Coordinates of C-alpha atoms in Angstrom, one line a residue:
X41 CA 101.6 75.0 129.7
X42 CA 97.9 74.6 130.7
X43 CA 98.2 77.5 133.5
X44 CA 100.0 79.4 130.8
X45 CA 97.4 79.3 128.4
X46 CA 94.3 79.6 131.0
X47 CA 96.4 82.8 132.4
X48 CA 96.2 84.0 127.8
X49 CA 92.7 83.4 128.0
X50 CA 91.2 84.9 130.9
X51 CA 93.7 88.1 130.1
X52 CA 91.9 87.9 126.5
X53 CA 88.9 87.5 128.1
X54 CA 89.0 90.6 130.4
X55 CA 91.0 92.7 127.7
X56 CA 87.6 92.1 125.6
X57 CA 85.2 93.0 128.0
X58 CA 87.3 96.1 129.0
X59 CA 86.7 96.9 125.1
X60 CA 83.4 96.0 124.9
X61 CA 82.3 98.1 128.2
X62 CA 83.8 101.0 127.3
X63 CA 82.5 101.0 123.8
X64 CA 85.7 100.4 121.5
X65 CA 84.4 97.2 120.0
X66 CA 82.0 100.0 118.2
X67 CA 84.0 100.9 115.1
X68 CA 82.0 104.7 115.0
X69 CA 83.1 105.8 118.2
X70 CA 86.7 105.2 117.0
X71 CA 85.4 106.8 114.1
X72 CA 84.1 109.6 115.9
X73 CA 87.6 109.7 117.7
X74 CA 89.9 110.4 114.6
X75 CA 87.0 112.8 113.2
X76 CA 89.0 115.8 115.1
X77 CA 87.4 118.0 112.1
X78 CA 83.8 116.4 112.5
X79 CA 81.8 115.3 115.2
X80 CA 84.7 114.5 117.8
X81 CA 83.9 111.9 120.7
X82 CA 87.0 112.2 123.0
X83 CA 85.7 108.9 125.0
X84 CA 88.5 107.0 123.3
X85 CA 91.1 109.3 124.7
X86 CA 89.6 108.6 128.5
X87 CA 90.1 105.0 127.7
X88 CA 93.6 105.3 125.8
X89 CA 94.5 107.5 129.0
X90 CA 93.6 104.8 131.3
X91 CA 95.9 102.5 130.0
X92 CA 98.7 104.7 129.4
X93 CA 98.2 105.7 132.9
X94 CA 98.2 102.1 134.7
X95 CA 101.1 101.2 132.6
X96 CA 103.5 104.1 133.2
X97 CA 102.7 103.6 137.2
X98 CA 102.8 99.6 137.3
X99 CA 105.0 98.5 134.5
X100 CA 108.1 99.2 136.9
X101 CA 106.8 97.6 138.7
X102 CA 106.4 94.9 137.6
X103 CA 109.6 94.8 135.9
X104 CA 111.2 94.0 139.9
X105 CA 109.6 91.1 139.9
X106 CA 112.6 89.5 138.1
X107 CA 110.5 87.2 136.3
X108 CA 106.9 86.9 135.1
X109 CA 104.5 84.7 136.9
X110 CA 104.3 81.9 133.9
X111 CA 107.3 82.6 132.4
X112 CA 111.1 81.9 133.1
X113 CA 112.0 85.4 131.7
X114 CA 110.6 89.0 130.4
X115 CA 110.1 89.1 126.8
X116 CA 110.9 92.8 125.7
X117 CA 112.2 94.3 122.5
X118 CA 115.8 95.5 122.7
X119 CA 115.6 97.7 119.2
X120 CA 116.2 101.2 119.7
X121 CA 116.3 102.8 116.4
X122 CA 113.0 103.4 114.3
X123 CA 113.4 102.2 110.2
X124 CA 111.3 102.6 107.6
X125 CA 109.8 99.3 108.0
X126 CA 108.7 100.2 111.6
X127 CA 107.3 103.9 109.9
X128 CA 105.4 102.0 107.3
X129 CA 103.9 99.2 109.1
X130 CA 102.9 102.5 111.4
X131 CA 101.3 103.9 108.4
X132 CA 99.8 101.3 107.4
X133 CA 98.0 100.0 110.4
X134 CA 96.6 104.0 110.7
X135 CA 95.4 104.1 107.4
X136 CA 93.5 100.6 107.7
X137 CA 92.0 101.9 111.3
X138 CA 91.3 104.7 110.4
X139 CA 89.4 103.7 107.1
X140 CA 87.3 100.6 109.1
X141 CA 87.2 102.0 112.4
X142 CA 88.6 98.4 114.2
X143 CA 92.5 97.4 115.1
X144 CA 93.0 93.7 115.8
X145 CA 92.0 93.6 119.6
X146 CA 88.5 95.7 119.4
X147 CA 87.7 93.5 115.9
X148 CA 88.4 90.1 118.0
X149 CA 86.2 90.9 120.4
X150 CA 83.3 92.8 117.9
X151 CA 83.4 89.1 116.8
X152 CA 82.4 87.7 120.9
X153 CA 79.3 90.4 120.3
X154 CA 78.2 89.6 117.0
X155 CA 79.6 92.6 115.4
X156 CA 78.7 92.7 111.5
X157 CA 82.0 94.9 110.9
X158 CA 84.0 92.8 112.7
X159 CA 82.7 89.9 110.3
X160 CA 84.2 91.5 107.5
X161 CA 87.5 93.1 109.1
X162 CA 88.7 90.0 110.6
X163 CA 88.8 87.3 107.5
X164 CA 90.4 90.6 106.1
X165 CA 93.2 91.1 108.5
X166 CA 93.9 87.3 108.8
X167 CA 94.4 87.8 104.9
X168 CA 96.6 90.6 105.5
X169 CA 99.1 88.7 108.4
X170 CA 99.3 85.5 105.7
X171 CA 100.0 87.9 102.9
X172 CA 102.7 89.6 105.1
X173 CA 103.7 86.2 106.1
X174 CA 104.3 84.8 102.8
X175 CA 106.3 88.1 101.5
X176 CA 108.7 87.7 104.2
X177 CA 109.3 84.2 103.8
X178 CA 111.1 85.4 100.2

């Protein structure tokens, strides 16, 4: 368990600084990204690309391995229909990036730079999971 959770940290870690670096812990450049009409900065596509790009060439990959590194098996969704709960949680987490700018990774590590925004979105979005959490649970 304790390589396990070093291995979550240092991926978090690195994940962050990727973030940080290439300027999506800024909630205006994502801003600026979904401004299509306005003052466009396409650097978020670069970085979106990048990732889309390493995962379609390695994911297979990594998928021969047979099993992960610090785990006894692969843990990947088998649903293969989309439902309107799917759609709306879609919706819903566009609308609230869109409006502020952060999704949970970029506002996590807005927090490791002292990131005022990120001081409001994340008590926010914690609110949001409990919330979520607690209408489920009925």
């Amino acid at each position: 368990m304790k390589k396990f959770s070093f291995a979550a940290l240092l991926s978090g870690a690195l994940f962050g600084l990727g973030l940080a670096m290439s300027g999506m812990t800024d909630p205006r450049r994502v801003l600026g990204f979904l401004d299509v009409f306005g003052e466009f900065d396409p650097t978020l596509a670069f970085v979106l690309g990048g990732a889309v790009a390493t995962t379609t060439l390695l994911f297979r990959f990594v998928l021969r391995r047979g099993s992960p590194v610090l785990a006894d098996t692969f843990q990947l969704s088998n649903l293969k229909h989309v439902d309107a709960r799917l759609l709306g949680g879609a919706a819903l987490f566009g609308i609230g990036w869109g409006i502020a700018g952060y999704c949970p990774g970029p506002a996590l590590a807005g927090l490791g730079i002292g990131s005022t925004e990120a001081l409001w979105f994340v008590p926010a979005m914690l609110a949001g999971i409990l919330l979520h959490r607690l209408v489920n649970r009925a």
